[in-house]
Tab-separated table of C-alpha atoms in Angstrom:
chain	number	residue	atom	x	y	z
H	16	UNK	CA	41.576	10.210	149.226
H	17	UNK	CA	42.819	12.201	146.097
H	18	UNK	CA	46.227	13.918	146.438
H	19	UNK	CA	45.618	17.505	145.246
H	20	UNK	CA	47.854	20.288	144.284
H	21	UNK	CA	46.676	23.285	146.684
H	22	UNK	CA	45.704	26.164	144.472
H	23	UNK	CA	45.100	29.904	145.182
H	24	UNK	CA	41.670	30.395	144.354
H	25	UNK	CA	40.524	34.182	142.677
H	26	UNK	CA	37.501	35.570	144.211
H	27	UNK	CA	36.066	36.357	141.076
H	28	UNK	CA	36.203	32.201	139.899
H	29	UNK	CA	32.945	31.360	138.443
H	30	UNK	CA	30.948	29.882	141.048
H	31	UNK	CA	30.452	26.716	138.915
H	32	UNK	CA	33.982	26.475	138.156
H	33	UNK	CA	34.841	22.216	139.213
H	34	UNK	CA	38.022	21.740	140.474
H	35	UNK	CA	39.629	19.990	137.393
H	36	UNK	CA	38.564	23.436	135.904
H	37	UNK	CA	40.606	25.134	138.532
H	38	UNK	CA	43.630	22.747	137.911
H	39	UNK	CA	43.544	24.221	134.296
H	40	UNK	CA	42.708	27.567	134.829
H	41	UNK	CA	44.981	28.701	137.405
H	42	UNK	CA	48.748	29.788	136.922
H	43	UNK	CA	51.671	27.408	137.993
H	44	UNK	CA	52.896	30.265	140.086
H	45	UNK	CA	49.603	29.674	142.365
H	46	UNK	CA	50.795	26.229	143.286
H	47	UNK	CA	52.119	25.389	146.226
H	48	UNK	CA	54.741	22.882	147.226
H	49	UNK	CA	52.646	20.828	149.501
H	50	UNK	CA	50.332	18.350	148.541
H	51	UNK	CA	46.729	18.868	150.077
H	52	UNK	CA	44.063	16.024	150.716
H	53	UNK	CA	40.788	16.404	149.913
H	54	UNK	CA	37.355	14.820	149.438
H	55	UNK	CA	37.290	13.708	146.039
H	56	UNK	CA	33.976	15.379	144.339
H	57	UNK	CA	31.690	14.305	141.207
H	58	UNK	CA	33.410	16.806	139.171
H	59	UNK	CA	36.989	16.058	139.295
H	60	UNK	CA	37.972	12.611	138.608
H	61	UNK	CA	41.810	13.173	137.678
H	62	UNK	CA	45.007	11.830	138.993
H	63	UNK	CA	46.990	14.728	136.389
H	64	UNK	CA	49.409	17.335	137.683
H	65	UNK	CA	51.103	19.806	135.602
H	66	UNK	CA	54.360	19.769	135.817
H	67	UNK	CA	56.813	22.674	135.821
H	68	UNK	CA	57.926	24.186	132.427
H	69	UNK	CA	61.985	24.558	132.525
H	70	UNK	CA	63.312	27.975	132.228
H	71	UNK	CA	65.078	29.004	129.304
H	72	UNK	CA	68.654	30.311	129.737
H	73	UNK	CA	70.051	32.342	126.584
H	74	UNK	CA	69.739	32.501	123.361
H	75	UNK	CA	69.253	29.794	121.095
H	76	UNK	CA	69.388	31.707	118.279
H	77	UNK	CA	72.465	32.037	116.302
H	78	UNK	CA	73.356	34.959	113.125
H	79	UNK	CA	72.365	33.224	109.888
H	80	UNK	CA	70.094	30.472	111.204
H	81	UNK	CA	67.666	28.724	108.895
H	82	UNK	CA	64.485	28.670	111.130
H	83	UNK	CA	61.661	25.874	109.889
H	84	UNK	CA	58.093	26.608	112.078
H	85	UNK	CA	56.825	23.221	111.604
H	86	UNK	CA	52.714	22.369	112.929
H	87	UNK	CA	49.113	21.009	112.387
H	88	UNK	CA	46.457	23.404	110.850
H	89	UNK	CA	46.942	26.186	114.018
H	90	UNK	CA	50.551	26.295	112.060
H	91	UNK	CA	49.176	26.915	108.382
H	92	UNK	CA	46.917	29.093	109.789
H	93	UNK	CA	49.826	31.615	109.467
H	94	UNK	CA	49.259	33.401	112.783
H	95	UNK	CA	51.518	33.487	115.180
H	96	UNK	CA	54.025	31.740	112.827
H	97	UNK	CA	53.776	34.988	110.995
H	98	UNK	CA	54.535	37.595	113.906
H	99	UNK	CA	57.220	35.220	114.544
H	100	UNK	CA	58.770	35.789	111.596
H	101	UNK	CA	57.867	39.558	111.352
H	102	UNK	CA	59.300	40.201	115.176
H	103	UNK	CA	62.391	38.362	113.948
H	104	UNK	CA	62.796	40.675	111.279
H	105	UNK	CA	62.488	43.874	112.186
H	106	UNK	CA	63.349	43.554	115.963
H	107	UNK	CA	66.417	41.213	116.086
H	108	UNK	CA	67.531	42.482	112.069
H	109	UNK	CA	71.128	41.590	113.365
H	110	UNK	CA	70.697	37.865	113.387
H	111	UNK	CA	69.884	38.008	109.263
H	112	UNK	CA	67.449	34.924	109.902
H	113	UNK	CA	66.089	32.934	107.285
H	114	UNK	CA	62.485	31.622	108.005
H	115	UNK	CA	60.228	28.883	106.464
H	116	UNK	CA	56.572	28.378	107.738
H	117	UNK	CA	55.489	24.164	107.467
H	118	UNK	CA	52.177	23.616	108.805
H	119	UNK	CA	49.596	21.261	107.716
H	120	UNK	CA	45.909	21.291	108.380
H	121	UNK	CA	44.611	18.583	110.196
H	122	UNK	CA	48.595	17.183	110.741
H	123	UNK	CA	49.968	14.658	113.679
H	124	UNK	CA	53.281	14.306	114.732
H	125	UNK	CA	53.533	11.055	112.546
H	126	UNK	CA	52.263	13.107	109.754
H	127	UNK	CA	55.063	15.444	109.546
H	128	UNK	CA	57.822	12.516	110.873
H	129	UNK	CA	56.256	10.534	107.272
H	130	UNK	CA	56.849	14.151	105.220
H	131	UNK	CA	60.125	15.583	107.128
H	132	UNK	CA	62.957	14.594	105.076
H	133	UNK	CA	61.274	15.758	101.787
H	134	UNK	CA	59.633	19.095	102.632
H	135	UNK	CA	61.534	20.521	105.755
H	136	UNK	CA	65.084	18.631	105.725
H	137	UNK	CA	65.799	19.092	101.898
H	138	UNK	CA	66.108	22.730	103.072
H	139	UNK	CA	68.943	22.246	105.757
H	140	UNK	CA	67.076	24.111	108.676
H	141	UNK	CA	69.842	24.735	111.720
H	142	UNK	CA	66.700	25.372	114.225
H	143	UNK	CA	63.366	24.207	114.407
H	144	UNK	CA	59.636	24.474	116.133
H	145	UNK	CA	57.392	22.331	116.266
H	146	UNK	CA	53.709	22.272	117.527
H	147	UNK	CA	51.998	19.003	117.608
H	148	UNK	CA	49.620	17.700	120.228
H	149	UNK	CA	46.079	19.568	119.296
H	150	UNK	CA	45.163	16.668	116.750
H	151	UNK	CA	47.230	13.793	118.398
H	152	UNK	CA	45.140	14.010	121.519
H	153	UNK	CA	42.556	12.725	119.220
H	154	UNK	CA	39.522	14.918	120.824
H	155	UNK	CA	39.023	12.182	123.647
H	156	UNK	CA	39.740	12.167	127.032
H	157	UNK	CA	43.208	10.968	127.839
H	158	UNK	CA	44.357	7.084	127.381
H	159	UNK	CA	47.781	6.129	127.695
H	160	UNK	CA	48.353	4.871	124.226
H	161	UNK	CA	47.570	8.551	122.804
H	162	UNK	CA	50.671	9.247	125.316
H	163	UNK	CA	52.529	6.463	124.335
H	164	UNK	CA	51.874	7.244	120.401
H	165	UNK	CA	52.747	11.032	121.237
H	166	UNK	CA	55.705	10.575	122.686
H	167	UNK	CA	57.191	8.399	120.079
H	168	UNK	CA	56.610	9.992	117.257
H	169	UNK	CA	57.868	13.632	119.092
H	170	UNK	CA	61.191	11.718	120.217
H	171	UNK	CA	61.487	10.839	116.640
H	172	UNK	CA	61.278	14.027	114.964
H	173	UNK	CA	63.583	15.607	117.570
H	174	UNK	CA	65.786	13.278	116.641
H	175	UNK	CA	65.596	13.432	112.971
H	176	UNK	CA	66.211	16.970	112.929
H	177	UNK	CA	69.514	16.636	115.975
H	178	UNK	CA	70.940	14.327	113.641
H	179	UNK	CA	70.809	16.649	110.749
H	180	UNK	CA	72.688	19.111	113.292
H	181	UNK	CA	69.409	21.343	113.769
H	182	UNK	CA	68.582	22.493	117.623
H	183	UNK	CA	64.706	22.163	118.454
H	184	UNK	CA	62.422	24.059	120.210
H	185	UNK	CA	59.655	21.495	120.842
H	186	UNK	CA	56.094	23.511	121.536
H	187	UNK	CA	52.960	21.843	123.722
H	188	UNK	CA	49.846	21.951	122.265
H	189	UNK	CA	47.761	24.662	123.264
H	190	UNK	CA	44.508	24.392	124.604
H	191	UNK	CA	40.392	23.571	123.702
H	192	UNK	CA	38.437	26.323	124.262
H	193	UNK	CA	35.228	24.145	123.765
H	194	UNK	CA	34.614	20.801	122.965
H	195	UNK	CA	34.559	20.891	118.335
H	196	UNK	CA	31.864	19.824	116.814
H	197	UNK	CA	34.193	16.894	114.696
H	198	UNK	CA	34.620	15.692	117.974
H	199	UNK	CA	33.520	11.972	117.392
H	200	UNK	CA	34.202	10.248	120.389
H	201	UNK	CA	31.331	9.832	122.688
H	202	UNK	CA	30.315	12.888	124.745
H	203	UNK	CA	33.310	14.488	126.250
H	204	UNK	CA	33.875	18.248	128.096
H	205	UNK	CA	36.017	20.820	127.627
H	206	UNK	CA	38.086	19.753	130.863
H	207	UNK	CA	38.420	16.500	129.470
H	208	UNK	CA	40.016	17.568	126.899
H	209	UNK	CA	42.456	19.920	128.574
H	210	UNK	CA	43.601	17.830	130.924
H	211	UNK	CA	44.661	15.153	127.548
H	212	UNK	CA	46.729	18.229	126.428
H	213	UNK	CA	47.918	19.017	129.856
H	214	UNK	CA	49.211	15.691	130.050
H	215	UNK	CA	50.763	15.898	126.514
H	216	UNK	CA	52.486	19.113	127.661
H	217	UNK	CA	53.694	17.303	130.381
H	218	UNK	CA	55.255	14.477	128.102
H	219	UNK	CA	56.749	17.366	125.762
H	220	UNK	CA	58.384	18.280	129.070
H	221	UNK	CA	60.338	14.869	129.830
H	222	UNK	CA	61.107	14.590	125.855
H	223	UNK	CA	62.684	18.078	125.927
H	224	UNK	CA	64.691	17.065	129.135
H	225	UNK	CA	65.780	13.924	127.701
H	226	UNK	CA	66.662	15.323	124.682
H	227	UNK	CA	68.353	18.205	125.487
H	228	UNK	CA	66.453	20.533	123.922
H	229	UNK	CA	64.360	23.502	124.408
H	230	UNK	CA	60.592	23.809	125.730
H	231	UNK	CA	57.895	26.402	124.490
H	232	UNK	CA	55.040	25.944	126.886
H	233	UNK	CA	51.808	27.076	124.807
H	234	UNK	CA	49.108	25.463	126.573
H	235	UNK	CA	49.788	27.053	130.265
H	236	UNK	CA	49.972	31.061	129.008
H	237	UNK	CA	47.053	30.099	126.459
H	238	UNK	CA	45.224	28.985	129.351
H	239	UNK	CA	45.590	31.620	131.853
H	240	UNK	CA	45.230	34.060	129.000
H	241	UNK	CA	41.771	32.961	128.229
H	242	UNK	CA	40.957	32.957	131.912
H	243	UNK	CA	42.339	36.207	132.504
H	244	UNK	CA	40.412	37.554	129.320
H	245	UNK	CA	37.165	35.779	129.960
H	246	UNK	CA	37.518	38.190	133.292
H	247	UNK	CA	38.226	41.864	131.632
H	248	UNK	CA	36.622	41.278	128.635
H	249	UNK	CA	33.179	38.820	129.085
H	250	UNK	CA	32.476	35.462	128.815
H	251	UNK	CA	32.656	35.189	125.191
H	252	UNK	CA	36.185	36.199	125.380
H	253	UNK	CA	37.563	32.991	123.153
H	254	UNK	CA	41.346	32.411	123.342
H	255	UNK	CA	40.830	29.030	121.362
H	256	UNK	CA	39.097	31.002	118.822
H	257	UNK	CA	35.352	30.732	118.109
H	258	UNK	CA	35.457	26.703	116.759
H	259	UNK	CA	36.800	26.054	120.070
H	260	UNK	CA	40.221	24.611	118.429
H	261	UNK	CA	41.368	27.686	116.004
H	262	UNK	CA	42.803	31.363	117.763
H	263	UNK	CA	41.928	34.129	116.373
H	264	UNK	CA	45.087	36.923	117.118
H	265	UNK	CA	44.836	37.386	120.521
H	266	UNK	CA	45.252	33.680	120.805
H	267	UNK	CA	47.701	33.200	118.319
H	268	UNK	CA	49.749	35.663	119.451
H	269	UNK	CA	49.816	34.011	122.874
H	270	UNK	CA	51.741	31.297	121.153
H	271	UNK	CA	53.840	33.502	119.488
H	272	UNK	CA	54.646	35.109	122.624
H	273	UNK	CA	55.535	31.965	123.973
H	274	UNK	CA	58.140	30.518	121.293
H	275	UNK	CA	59.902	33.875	121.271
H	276	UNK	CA	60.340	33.539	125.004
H	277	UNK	CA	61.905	29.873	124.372
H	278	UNK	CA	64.166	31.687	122.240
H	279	UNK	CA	66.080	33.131	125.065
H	280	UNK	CA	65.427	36.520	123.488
H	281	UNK	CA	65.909	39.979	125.415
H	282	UNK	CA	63.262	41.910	124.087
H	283	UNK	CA	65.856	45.493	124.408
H	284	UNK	CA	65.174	47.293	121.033
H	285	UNK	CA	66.100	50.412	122.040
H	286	UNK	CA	67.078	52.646	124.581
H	287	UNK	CA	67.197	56.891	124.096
H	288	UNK	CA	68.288	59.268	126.964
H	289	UNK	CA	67.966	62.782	127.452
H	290	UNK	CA	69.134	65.151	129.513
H	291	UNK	CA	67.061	68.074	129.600
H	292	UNK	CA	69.853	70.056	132.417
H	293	UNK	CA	73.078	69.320	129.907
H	294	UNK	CA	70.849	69.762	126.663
H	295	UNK	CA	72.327	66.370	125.753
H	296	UNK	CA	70.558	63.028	124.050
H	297	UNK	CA	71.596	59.669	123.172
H	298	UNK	CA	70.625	56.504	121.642
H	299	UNK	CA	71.426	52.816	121.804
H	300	UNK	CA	72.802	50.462	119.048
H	301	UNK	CA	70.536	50.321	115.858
H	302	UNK	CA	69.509	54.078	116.219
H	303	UNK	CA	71.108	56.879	115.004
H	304	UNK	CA	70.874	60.713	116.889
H	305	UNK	CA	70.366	62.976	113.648
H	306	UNK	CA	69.647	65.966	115.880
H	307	UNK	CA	68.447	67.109	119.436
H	308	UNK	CA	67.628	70.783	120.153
H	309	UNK	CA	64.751	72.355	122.702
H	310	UNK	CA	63.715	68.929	123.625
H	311	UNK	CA	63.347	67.060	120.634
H	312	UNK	CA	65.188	64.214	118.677
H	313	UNK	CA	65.284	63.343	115.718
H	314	UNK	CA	66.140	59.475	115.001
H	315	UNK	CA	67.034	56.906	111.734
H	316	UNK	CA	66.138	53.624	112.987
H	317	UNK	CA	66.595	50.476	111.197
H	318	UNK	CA	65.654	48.038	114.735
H	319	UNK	CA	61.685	48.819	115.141
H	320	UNK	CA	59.467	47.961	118.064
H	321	UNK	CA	56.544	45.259	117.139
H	322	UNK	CA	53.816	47.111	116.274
H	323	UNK	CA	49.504	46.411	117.210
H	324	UNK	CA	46.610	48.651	116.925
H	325	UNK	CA	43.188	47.402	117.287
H	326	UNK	CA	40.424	46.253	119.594
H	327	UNK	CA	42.083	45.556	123.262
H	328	UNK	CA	38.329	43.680	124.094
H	329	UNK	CA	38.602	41.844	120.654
H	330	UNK	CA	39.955	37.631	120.746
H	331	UNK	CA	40.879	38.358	117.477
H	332	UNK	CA	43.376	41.513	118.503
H	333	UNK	CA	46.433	41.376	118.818
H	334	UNK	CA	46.378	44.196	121.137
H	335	UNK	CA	44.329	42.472	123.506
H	336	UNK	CA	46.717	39.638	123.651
H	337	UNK	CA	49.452	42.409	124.566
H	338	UNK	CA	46.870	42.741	127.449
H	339	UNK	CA	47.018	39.192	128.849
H	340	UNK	CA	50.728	38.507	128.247
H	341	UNK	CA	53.734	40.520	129.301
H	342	UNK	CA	55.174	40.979	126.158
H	343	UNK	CA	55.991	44.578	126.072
H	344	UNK	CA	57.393	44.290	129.355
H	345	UNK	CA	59.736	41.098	128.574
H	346	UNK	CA	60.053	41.422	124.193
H	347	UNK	CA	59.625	44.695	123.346
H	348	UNK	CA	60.902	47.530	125.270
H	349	UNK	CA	61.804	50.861	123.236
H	350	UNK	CA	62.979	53.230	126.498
H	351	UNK	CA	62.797	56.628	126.613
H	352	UNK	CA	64.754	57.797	129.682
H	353	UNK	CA	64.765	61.573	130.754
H	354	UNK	CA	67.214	63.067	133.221
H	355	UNK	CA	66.790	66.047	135.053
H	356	UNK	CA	62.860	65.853	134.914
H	357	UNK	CA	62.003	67.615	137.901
H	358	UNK	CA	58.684	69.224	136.638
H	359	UNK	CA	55.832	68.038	137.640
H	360	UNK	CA	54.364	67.102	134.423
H	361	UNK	CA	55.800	66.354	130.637
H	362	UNK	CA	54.432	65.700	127.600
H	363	UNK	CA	55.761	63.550	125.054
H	364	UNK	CA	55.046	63.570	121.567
H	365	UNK	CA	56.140	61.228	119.675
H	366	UNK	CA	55.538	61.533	115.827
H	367	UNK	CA	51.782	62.675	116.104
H	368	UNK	CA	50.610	61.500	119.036
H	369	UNK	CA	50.983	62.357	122.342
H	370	UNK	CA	51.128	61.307	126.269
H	371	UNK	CA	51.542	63.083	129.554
H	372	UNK	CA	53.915	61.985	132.294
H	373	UNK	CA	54.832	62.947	135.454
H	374	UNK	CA	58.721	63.463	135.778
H	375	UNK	CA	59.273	60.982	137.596
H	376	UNK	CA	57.811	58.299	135.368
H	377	UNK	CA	60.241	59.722	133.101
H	378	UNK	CA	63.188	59.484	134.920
H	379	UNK	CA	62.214	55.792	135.582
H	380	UNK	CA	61.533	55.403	131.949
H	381	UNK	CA	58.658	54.585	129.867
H	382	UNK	CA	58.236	52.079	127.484
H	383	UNK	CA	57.444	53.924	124.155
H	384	UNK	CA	56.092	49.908	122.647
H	385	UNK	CA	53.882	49.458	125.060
H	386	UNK	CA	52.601	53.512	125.271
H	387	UNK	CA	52.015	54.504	121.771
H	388	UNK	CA	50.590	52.012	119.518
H	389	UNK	CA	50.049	54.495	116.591
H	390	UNK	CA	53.927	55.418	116.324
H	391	UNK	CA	55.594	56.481	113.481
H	392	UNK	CA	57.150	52.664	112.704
H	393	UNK	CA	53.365	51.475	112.119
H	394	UNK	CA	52.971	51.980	108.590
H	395	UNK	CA	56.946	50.447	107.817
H	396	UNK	CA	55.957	47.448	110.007
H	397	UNK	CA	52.695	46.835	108.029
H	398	UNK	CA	54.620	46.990	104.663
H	399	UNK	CA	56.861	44.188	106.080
H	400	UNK	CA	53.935	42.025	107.809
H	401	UNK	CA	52.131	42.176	104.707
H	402	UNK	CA	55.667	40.905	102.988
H	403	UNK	CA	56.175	38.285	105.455
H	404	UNK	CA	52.096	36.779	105.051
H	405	UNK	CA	52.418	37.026	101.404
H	406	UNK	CA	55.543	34.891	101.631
H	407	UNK	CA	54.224	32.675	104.238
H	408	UNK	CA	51.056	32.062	102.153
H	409	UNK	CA	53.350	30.946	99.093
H	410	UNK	CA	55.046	28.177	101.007
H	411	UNK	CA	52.114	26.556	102.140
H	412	UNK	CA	51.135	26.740	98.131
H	413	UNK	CA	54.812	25.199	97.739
H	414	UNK	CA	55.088	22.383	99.686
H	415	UNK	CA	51.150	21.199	100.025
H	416	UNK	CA	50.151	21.767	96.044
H	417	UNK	CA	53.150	22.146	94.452
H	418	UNK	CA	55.631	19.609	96.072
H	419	UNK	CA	52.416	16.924	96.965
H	420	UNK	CA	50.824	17.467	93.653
H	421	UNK	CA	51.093	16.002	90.039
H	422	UNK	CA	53.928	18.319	89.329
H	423	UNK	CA	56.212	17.085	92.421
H	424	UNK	CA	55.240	13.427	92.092
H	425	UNK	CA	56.309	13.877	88.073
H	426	UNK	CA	59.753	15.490	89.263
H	427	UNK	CA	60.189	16.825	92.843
H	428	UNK	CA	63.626	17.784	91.926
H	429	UNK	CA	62.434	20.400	89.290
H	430	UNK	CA	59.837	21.755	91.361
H	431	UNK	CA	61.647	22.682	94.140
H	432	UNK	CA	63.933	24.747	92.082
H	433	UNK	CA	61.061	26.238	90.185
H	434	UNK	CA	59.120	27.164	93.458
H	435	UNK	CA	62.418	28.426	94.794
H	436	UNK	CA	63.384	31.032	92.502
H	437	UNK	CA	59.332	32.022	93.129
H	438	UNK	CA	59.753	32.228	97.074
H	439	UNK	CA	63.031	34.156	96.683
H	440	UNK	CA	61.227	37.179	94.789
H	441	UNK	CA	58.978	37.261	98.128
H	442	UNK	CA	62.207	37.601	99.688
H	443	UNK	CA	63.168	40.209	97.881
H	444	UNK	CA	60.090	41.842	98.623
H	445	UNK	CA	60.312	41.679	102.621
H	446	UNK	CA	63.907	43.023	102.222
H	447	UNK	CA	62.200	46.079	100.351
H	448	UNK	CA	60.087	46.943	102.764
H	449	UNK	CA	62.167	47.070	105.562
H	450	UNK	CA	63.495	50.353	105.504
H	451	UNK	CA	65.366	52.801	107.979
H	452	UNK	CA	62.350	54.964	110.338
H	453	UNK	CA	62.984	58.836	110.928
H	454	UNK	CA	61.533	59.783	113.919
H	455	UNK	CA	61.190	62.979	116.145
H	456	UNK	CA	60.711	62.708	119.892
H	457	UNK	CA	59.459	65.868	121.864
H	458	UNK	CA	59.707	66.678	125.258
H	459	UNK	CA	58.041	69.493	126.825
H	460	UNK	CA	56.948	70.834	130.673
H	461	UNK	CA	53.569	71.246	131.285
């Protein structure tokens, strides 16, 4: 007999789905604590488990830290490594972070421990990602020297950077949404696959536990994602991205999603309260209450909300991620709280769109993120995405051509200065763009 986790099965699983497609499909919150035996079955011929992803208590963060996001290809991709950065710097401004993007197409763990010390440690980091696992598992089913080979090389680079006094958030790999075609092992299946990263997870697990350090599980939010959007939007839904291997945004900003949660961060960016009986309004740290009369506010910002338009069907939308993961509820809540709403419907414009509520939604609160994705931040937040992926796309040019090319292997030294003085002006250029918002709020009875 196999010993099975018992899982909660939906009623709208695909017919054909196998068990070991179940074991990866399904959340960790539909286990159960009790072992069940059953029958094993053609399809499912593995022993795995997932094991429980720790929970993340406070922030890791500190004001002034020198963040390094350090990965294979997925990394230099400059995806979620890029709303990383952006969230960081327009909706937790007060931590002044300082962020450098490291990834490396086609990259292993021993890749980056071999390139560490020259291209990430020379610049002092005090906190660190990483996300390895996609190319160590090799595109094979699971043996236990990739586990073995995995797990040294991961305790080694959390290591190397603790003993240059930086913390570490250590990321799983994510997950295969189809076997690649540069697969070159012999035939292999998608599950296959998954359950080698599953198990990888499950190593970067015990390495975080031993090392005191903190977690970012990828591969089980990627996963259910992909289910979960394979369900509302059709089977072509692709949270792996179309190769199988590379997410689009929706995917990418599943990861995302998940190393700001590893962060410990709140998500609170704002908070405004009116009270239509007193004629009063207020606003929370970050905002500043320029005027309220007949209903409306007027606001200077200089926290905003993180900002997505687009296709909520697309796998290559951020807005459609925002569909599968709770990130407006849990990282991005701008309140508006209304007092005294006893009508029996509002509307609320804010800038030049607008929504109707009931009062009592108001009175609860609504979420202004999460309602209105054309606000009046949008066009401000572009300005500084486009900052941050400029500046993102000139450190890949800095470390792969310019620091492992002829002109850092003639004098390293000279190069990094050089390239410096080239990323600061990209700096520069971020800080530009992230200006104070003035926006009006209107409240009205229907």
């Amino acid at each position: 007999m196999i010993r099975l986790m018992r899982f909660i099965i939906p009623l709208t699983a695909p017919a054909s789905l196998s068990l070991a497609g179940l074991l990866l499909l399904l959340p960790l919150d539909s286990v159960r604590s009790q072992p069940l035996e059953v029958k094993p079955v053609a399809s499912f011929f593995s022993p795995f488990q997932p094991h429980r992803a720790p929970t993340q208590a406070g922030l890791i963060l500190r004001p002034g830290d020198r963040l390094a996001i350090c990965g294979d290809s997925i990394t230099e991709q400059r995806m979620y490594s890029r709303a990383i950065e952006t969230y960081l710097t327009v909706c937790v401004p007060e931590l002044n972070l300082s962020i450098r993007q490291f990834g490396w197409s086609g990259e292993t763990a021993a890749g980056f421990l071999a390139r560490m010390t020259n291209d990430v440690l020379r610049f002092e980091p005090t906190i660190a990602t990483t996300w390895y696992g996609m190319n160590d598992h090799g595109y094979r089913p699971y043996e236990h020297g990739i586990g073995d080979w995995y797990r040294e090389n991961m305790t080694a680079i959390v290591d190397a950077f603790q003993a240059h006094d930086a913390r570490v958030v250590l990321g799983s790999p994510g997950c295969v949404g189809k076997v690649p075609t540069w697969t070159k092992s012999p035939p292999t299946t998608v599950q296959a696959l998954n359950l080698n990263l599953c198990e990888l997870r499950n190593i970067g697990i015990r390495i975080a536990g031993v090392e005191d350090v903190r977690f970012a599980d990828v591969f089980w939010p990627m996963l259910k994602a992909g289910f979960s959007g394979r369900q509302q939007y059709g089977e072509d839904y692709a949270i792996a991205g179309r190769d199988g291997v590379h997410p689009g945004w929706a995917g990418s900003f599943v990861m995302a999603h998940a190393f700001l949660k590893a962060f410990g961060l709140d998500g609170q960016i704002g908070v405004f309260e009116v009270d239509l009986a007193g004629g009063r309004a207020t606003v929370s740290r970050d905002h500043e209450l320029e005027g309220f009369q007949d209903g409306e506010m007027r606001i200077r910002s200089v926290r905003y909300p993180f900002c997505a338009t687009g296709d909520a069907a697309s796998d290559d939308s951020i807005r459609s991620a925002m569909t599968l993961v709770p990130f407006n509820e849990e990282l991005n809540r701008l309140i508006l709280r209304v007092r005294n709403a006893f009508g029996m419907r509002y509307r609320v414009t804010w800038g030049e769109h607008s929504r109707e509520y009931s009062g009592d939604a108001l009175m609860r609160g609504i979420n202004l993120a999460a309602d209105f994705p054309e606000n009046p931040f949008l066009e401000a937040f572009k300005r500084v995405d486009e900052a941050v992926a400029a500046k993102q796309a000139y450190e890949t040019r800095q470390v792969k051509q310019l620091f492992h090319g002829e002109e850092g292997r003639v004098d390293m030294e000279a190069v990094v200065a050089l390239t410096e003085k080239a990323r600061a002006r990209h700096l520069s250029r971020i800080q530009e763009a992230f200006q104070p918002v003035v926006h009006t709020i209107r409240i009205e009875e229907e």
